[in-house]
Amino acid sequence: MMADTMATFAAFSLELLSPLHLGSRRAGVVAQSHRHAPGHLFVHGLAAAVGAARGGSPENFAEALAEIMQRLRFGPAFFIDGGRRLDDAEVGRRLLASSHHVTLDGGTRSAVESALFEVEQLSVPAGSGIRLCGGVWFDEDRLDAQPLRDWLSIIRLGGEIKTGCGHVRCDLWQRDALRYPGIAAADGTGVHLAAGELLPGAAVDGVVGVPLQPWLGRRHDPKLGFGRRLSQAVLVKVDGRSQRDARFLPCNSGPVTGCWEAVV
């Protein structure tokens, strides 16, 4: 259940300033991308930005993450075109591209054997008006005296940031919005769905009509570096339909952070 103090909802819109890589899956040499931005990407992107601003020590990052997990709940963000949410198939057709990369050996000044890989990227055509839109619940819309809206223009969103991905700019912040972008009516108590209505994104409970599937992320490994260790696997249902009239909020702890959960 949400704490009583975390009772304000805001919707936001992000303009893509660079391609985004929003995935954690790998298929052979291809690093695949989600077709939307799961909520945990905002949590960790914000923690990275706030931790860096506070000094950049491991303690700064850990404290920033703990505070954000306690005070904020980010849901997923979807690509919206003229008020219409693009489904995964349309995102794939209109926005998906890829780039090729290779790891180099400094000693031989050549490519490391079997080190070629491909990264899926989502790019919005210039002038199209497509935006990445999501929502967040919070106790106060400021962190370190800076508005959350401003932080959303500072964060780097998603993976492969070393290749230039992940730059966004918040061009709309709507406090007390009446709808969650691309889904349904929303307020400080959650997203409101009638039985049978679609809930886009990953949910830990409260939805039916789709199979369970593992939800994994890539974490930092002390020996191998960032993105080289898989998180604990959990089972979720993606793009299910509400089992009954219900309210949903994003989880704000553990490996299901950002996934929807039914609340009573």
Coordinates of C-alpha atoms in Angstrom, one line a residue, residues 47 61 70 94 107 112 117 138 150 165 170 180 211 231 233:
A47 CA 19.1 8.1 -8.5
F61 CA 24.2 7.0 -4.9
Q70 CA 10.6 5.9 -0.4
R94 CA 8.0 3.3 -36.7
G107 CA 47.3 -4.0 -27.3
V112 CA 38.4 -8.5 -29.9
F117 CA 27.3 -6.7 -30.9
F138 CA 5.1 11.6 -4.9
D150 CA 13.9 19.7 -14.0
C165 CA 21.8 7.1 -25.9
C170 CA 10.7 17.2 -20.0
Y180 CA -2.3 8.4 -16.9
P211 CA 0.9 -15.7 -19.5
S231 CA 18.9 -9.4 -11.3
A233 CA 14.0 -13.2 -11.7

